[in-house]
Amino acid sequence: MDNMAIVRQALAGVIDRMPLATCHHASGQATPPLGATVSDCHRLLVAAAGRSRMRLPRGADPVVIDLAVGDAVLVDARAWSQPLPGNMTFVVLFVDRDHLRIGHWRQQRQPGESVRVILPGVPPALRLVLQATLALGQNPAHAPTRRCLFEAALHEAQHHLQTGGDAVSPGRRLWQAVCGWLDLHLAEPIDRRTVAAAIGVHPGHLSRVFRTHGEGFTDGLIRRRLERAVHLLSTSDMPVAEIGRRCGYPDPAAFANACRRRLGRSPRALRG
């Protein structure tokens, strides 16, 4: 079964079991612990099988929640999540600026058990659903409304998956796939051949794709890493060294040099 079929089946299974159970909202400025996921986009996680716990920010402090099948968690772009030991399988929506990623993720995963598909565009109704959910905040009185909004988001994602995303040119679709892959792997060592192999194109063609967007591969990668760094510096209390590591700079001195060379200021000055 290919990735598209796996994700389509997993998402349909979640929707078939609706209504959702408990719906959580992770937001706030609590410092991410080591190992937490910070993705720079809104994420909706729905528990599809198993049981687990998860640490989330709620206001200024982290909380730990229990998760069972049918529970859902919306994680703000400025927030984080940290699954704790368990055996849960999730369906995850990653709502990026210009594309939607849908993943089927197993906590205790073996190779091949974590898959994603990247779809061009984000349904406007899905964006509206997320904006409405964010406006509700953490008030428990809004739990029924939050559940309805999460369910609407899943239906919108399913329709987008069935129709293959927005109609865009093959070149635009390839660029979105490249950007989506980079966003997931910025903390890792990355070179042109690795990205080309992951996307399924020749390294030379990948370089041409970057040039059509006005920059070389290396410059584009550095730009995306520093954009992520600036976002984390301005929206979190995470230590500067940890931000550098999450953006692909495990050496603090290299991170500081990149910021000064490209942005004209040190990481601490950028935090301002």
PDB file of N, CA and C in Angstrom, residues 187-235:
ATOM      1  N   ALA A 187      16.468  20.451  11.466  1.00  0.00           N
ATOM      2  CA  ALA A 187      17.415  20.184  12.555  1.00  0.00           C
ATOM      3  C   ALA A 187      18.507  19.197  12.137  1.00  0.00           C
ATOM      4  N   GLU A 188      18.350  18.551  10.992  1.00  0.00           N
ATOM      5  CA  GLU A 188      19.266  17.492  10.582  1.00  0.00           C
ATOM      6  C   GLU A 188      20.325  18.015   9.606  1.00  0.00           C
ATOM      7  N   PRO A 189      21.439  17.297   9.463  1.00  0.00           N
ATOM      8  CA  PRO A 189      22.377  17.637   8.380  1.00  0.00           C
ATOM      9  C   PRO A 189      21.676  17.446   7.032  1.00  0.00           C
ATOM     10  N   ILE A 190      21.747  18.435   6.177  1.00  0.00           N
ATOM     11  CA  ILE A 190      21.034  18.399   4.896  1.00  0.00           C
ATOM     12  C   ILE A 190      21.994  18.774   3.787  1.00  0.00           C
ATOM     13  N   ASP A 191      21.986  17.994   2.706  1.00  0.00           N
ATOM     14  CA  ASP A 191      22.706  18.395   1.504  1.00  0.00           C
ATOM     15  C   ASP A 191      21.793  18.200   0.298  1.00  0.00           C
ATOM     16  N   ARG A 192      22.243  18.671  -0.835  1.00  0.00           N
ATOM     17  CA  ARG A 192      21.412  18.673  -2.038  1.00  0.00           C
ATOM     18  C   ARG A 192      21.020  17.259  -2.452  1.00  0.00           C
ATOM     19  N   ARG A 193      21.951  16.305  -2.371  1.00  0.00           N
ATOM     20  CA  ARG A 193      21.653  14.932  -2.795  1.00  0.00           C
ATOM     21  C   ARG A 193      20.616  14.280  -1.885  1.00  0.00           C
ATOM     22  N   THR A 194      20.695  14.568  -0.578  1.00  0.00           N
ATOM     23  CA  THR A 194      19.725  13.996   0.355  1.00  0.00           C
ATOM     24  C   THR A 194      18.315  14.464   0.036  1.00  0.00           C
ATOM     25  N   VAL A 195      18.167  15.767  -0.197  1.00  0.00           N
ATOM     26  CA  VAL A 195      16.843  16.317  -0.503  1.00  0.00           C
ATOM     27  C   VAL A 195      16.342  15.776  -1.837  1.00  0.00           C
ATOM     28  N   ALA A 196      17.207  15.750  -2.841  1.00  0.00           N
ATOM     29  CA  ALA A 196      16.796  15.262  -4.155  1.00  0.00           C
ATOM     30  C   ALA A 196      16.318  13.814  -4.076  1.00  0.00           C
ATOM     31  N   ALA A 197      17.037  12.979  -3.321  1.00  0.00           N
ATOM     32  CA  ALA A 197      16.638  11.578  -3.195  1.00  0.00           C
ATOM     33  C   ALA A 197      15.298  11.455  -2.472  1.00  0.00           C
ATOM     34  N   ALA A 198      15.086  12.277  -1.438  1.00  0.00           N
ATOM     35  CA  ALA A 198      13.835  12.202  -0.684  1.00  0.00           C
ATOM     36  C   ALA A 198      12.642  12.632  -1.526  1.00  0.00           C
ATOM     37  N   ILE A 199      12.837  13.629  -2.399  1.00  0.00           N
ATOM     38  CA  ILE A 199      11.749  14.148  -3.224  1.00  0.00           C
ATOM     39  C   ILE A 199      11.575  13.329  -4.500  1.00  0.00           C
ATOM     40  N   GLY A 200      12.649  12.653  -4.918  1.00  0.00           N
ATOM     41  CA  GLY A 200      12.569  11.827  -6.111  1.00  0.00           C
ATOM     42  C   GLY A 200      12.938  12.545  -7.396  1.00  0.00           C
ATOM     43  N   VAL A 201      13.916  13.486  -7.315  1.00  0.00           N
ATOM     44  CA  VAL A 201      14.375  14.186  -8.515  1.00  0.00           C
ATOM     45  C   VAL A 201      15.901  14.120  -8.561  1.00  0.00           C
ATOM     46  N   HIS A 202      16.477  14.486  -9.716  1.00  0.00           N
ATOM     47  CA  HIS A 202      17.935  14.543  -9.857  1.00  0.00           C
ATOM     48  C   HIS A 202      18.451  15.781  -9.119  1.00  0.00           C
ATOM     49  N   PRO A 203      19.632  15.698  -8.475  1.00  0.00           N
ATOM     50  CA  PRO A 203      20.183  16.866  -7.774  1.00  0.00           C
ATOM     51  C   PRO A 203      20.287  18.110  -8.662  1.00  0.00           C
ATOM     52  N   GLY A 204      20.633  17.924  -9.936  1.00  0.00           N
ATOM     53  CA  GLY A 204      20.719  19.063 -10.838  1.00  0.00           C
ATOM     54  C   GLY A 204      19.371  19.721 -11.043  1.00  0.00           C
ATOM     55  N   HIS A 205      18.326  18.894 -11.140  1.00  0.00           N
ATOM     56  CA  HIS A 205      16.986  19.456 -11.299  1.00  0.00           C
ATOM     57  C   HIS A 205      16.563  20.204 -10.043  1.00  0.00           C
ATOM     58  N   LEU A 206      16.938  19.678  -8.877  1.00  0.00           N
ATOM     59  CA  LEU A 206      16.620  20.365  -7.624  1.00  0.00           C
ATOM     60  C   LEU A 206      17.269  21.755  -7.607  1.00  0.00           C
ATOM     61  N   SER A 207      18.513  21.843  -8.054  1.00  0.00           N
ATOM     62  CA  SER A 207      19.183  23.148  -8.110  1.00  0.00           C
ATOM     63  C   SER A 207      18.445  24.104  -9.033  1.00  0.00           C
ATOM     64  N   ARG A 208      17.946  23.590 -10.171  1.00  0.00           N
ATOM     65  CA  ARG A 208      17.197  24.448 -11.098  1.00  0.00           C
ATOM     66  C   ARG A 208      15.903  24.934 -10.460  1.00  0.00           C
ATOM     67  N   VAL A 209      15.259  24.069  -9.673  1.00  0.00           N
ATOM     68  CA  VAL A 209      14.027  24.470  -8.985  1.00  0.00           C
ATOM     69  C   VAL A 209      14.307  25.649  -8.058  1.00  0.00           C
ATOM     70  N   PHE A 210      15.406  25.584  -7.312  1.00  0.00           N
ATOM     71  CA  PHE A 210      15.748  26.693  -6.425  1.00  0.00           C
ATOM     72  C   PHE A 210      16.059  27.960  -7.213  1.00  0.00           C
ATOM     73  N   ARG A 211      16.776  27.806  -8.331  1.00  0.00           N
ATOM     74  CA  ARG A 211      17.140  28.995  -9.111  1.00  0.00           C
ATOM     75  C   ARG A 211      15.914  29.690  -9.674  1.00  0.00           C
ATOM     76  N   THR A 212      14.863  28.923 -10.007  1.00  0.00           N
ATOM     77  CA  THR A 212      13.646  29.568 -10.505  1.00  0.00           C
ATOM     78  C   THR A 212      12.973  30.402  -9.423  1.00  0.00           C
ATOM     79  N   HIS A 213      13.329  30.158  -8.156  1.00  0.00           N
ATOM     80  CA  HIS A 213      12.787  30.960  -7.054  1.00  0.00           C
ATOM     81  C   HIS A 213      13.801  31.981  -6.551  1.00  0.00           C
ATOM     82  N   GLY A 214      14.844  32.232  -7.367  1.00  0.00           N
ATOM     83  CA  GLY A 214      15.725  33.344  -7.128  1.00  0.00           C
ATOM     84  C   GLY A 214      16.872  33.116  -6.159  1.00  0.00           C
ATOM     85  N   GLU A 215      17.198  31.860  -5.867  1.00  0.00           N
ATOM     86  CA  GLU A 215      18.315  31.596  -4.955  1.00  0.00           C
ATOM     87  C   GLU A 215      18.870  30.208  -5.220  1.00  0.00           C
ATOM     88  N   GLY A 216      20.122  29.990  -4.816  1.00  0.00           N
ATOM     89  CA  GLY A 216      20.708  28.672  -4.912  1.00  0.00           C
ATOM     90  C   GLY A 216      20.237  27.786  -3.772  1.00  0.00           C
ATOM     91  N   PHE A 217      20.563  26.492  -3.869  1.00  0.00           N
ATOM     92  CA  PHE A 217      20.122  25.550  -2.842  1.00  0.00           C
ATOM     93  C   PHE A 217      20.663  25.933  -1.463  1.00  0.00           C
ATOM     94  N   THR A 218      21.961  26.210  -1.365  1.00  0.00           N
ATOM     95  CA  THR A 218      22.562  26.510  -0.066  1.00  0.00           C
ATOM     96  C   THR A 218      21.971  27.778   0.534  1.00  0.00           C
ATOM     97  N   ASP A 219      21.824  28.827  -0.294  1.00  0.00           N
ATOM     98  CA  ASP A 219      21.242  30.072   0.215  1.00  0.00           C
ATOM     99  C   ASP A 219      19.794  29.852   0.666  1.00  0.00           C
ATOM    100  N   GLY A 220      19.046  29.051  -0.084  1.00  0.00           N
ATOM    101  CA  GLY A 220      17.652  28.783   0.285  1.00  0.00           C
ATOM    102  C   GLY A 220      17.547  28.015   1.593  1.00  0.00           C
ATOM    103  N   LEU A 221      18.436  27.054   1.781  1.00  0.00           N
ATOM    104  CA  LEU A 221      18.429  26.276   3.021  1.00  0.00           C
ATOM    105  C   LEU A 221      18.779  27.165   4.212  1.00  0.00           C
ATOM    106  N   ILE A 222      19.806  27.994   4.074  1.00  0.00           N
ATOM    107  CA  ILE A 222      20.191  28.892   5.169  1.00  0.00           C
ATOM    108  C   ILE A 222      19.050  29.853   5.487  1.00  0.00           C
ATOM    109  N   ARG A 223      18.418  30.392   4.449  1.00  0.00           N
ATOM    110  CA  ARG A 223      17.304  31.311   4.683  1.00  0.00           C
ATOM    111  C   ARG A 223      16.195  30.654   5.492  1.00  0.00           C
ATOM    112  N   ARG A 224      15.809  29.432   5.126  1.00  0.00           N
ATOM    113  CA  ARG A 224      14.723  28.754   5.840  1.00  0.00           C
ATOM    114  C   ARG A 224      15.143  28.461   7.281  1.00  0.00           C
ATOM    115  N   ARG A 225      16.402  28.073   7.487  1.00  0.00           N
ATOM    116  CA  ARG A 225      16.862  27.800   8.846  1.00  0.00           C
ATOM    117  C   ARG A 225      16.806  29.062   9.707  1.00  0.00           C
ATOM    118  N   LEU A 226      17.239  30.177   9.143  1.00  0.00           N
ATOM    119  CA  LEU A 226      17.248  31.403   9.932  1.00  0.00           C
ATOM    120  C   LEU A 226      15.843  31.980  10.112  1.00  0.00           C
ATOM    121  N   GLU A 227      14.959  31.775   9.154  1.00  0.00           N
ATOM    122  CA  GLU A 227      13.562  32.169   9.350  1.00  0.00           C
ATOM    123  C   GLU A 227      12.955  31.408  10.524  1.00  0.00           C
ATOM    124  N   ARG A 228      13.217  30.108  10.595  1.00  0.00           N
ATOM    125  CA  ARG A 228      12.739  29.306  11.726  1.00  0.00           C
ATOM    126  C   ARG A 228      13.368  29.818  13.029  1.00  0.00           C
ATOM    127  N   ALA A 229      14.657  30.132  12.990  1.00  0.00           N
ATOM    128  CA  ALA A 229      15.343  30.604  14.193  1.00  0.00           C
ATOM    129  C   ALA A 229      14.747  31.922  14.688  1.00  0.00           C
ATOM    130  N   VAL A 230      14.511  32.855  13.779  1.00  0.00           N
ATOM    131  CA  VAL A 230      13.938  34.144  14.177  1.00  0.00           C
ATOM    132  C   VAL A 230      12.560  33.949  14.788  1.00  0.00           C
ATOM    133  N   HIS A 231      11.766  33.058  14.198  1.00  0.00           N
ATOM    134  CA  HIS A 231      10.440  32.771  14.746  1.00  0.00           C
ATOM    135  C   HIS A 231      10.550  32.243  16.176  1.00  0.00           C
ATOM    136  N   LEU A 232      11.434  31.288  16.419  1.00  0.00           N
ATOM    137  CA  LEU A 232      11.567  30.702  17.742  1.00  0.00           C
ATOM    138  C   LEU A 232      12.158  31.698  18.735  1.00  0.00           C
ATOM    139  N   LEU A 233      13.093  32.510  18.287  1.00  0.00           N
ATOM    140  CA  LEU A 233      13.686  33.515  19.174  1.00  0.00           C
ATOM    141  C   LEU A 233      12.654  34.536  19.629  1.00  0.00           C
ATOM    142  N   SER A 234      11.728  34.875  18.744  1.00  0.00           N
ATOM    143  CA  SER A 234      10.763  35.933  19.055  1.00  0.00           C
ATOM    144  C   SER A 234       9.501  35.420  19.738  1.00  0.00           C
ATOM    145  N   THR A 235       9.265  34.104  19.708  1.00  0.00           N
ATOM    146  CA  THR A 235       7.992  33.593  20.242  1.00  0.00           C
ATOM    147  C   THR A 235       8.155  32.595  21.365  1.00  0.00           C
TER     148      THR A 235
END
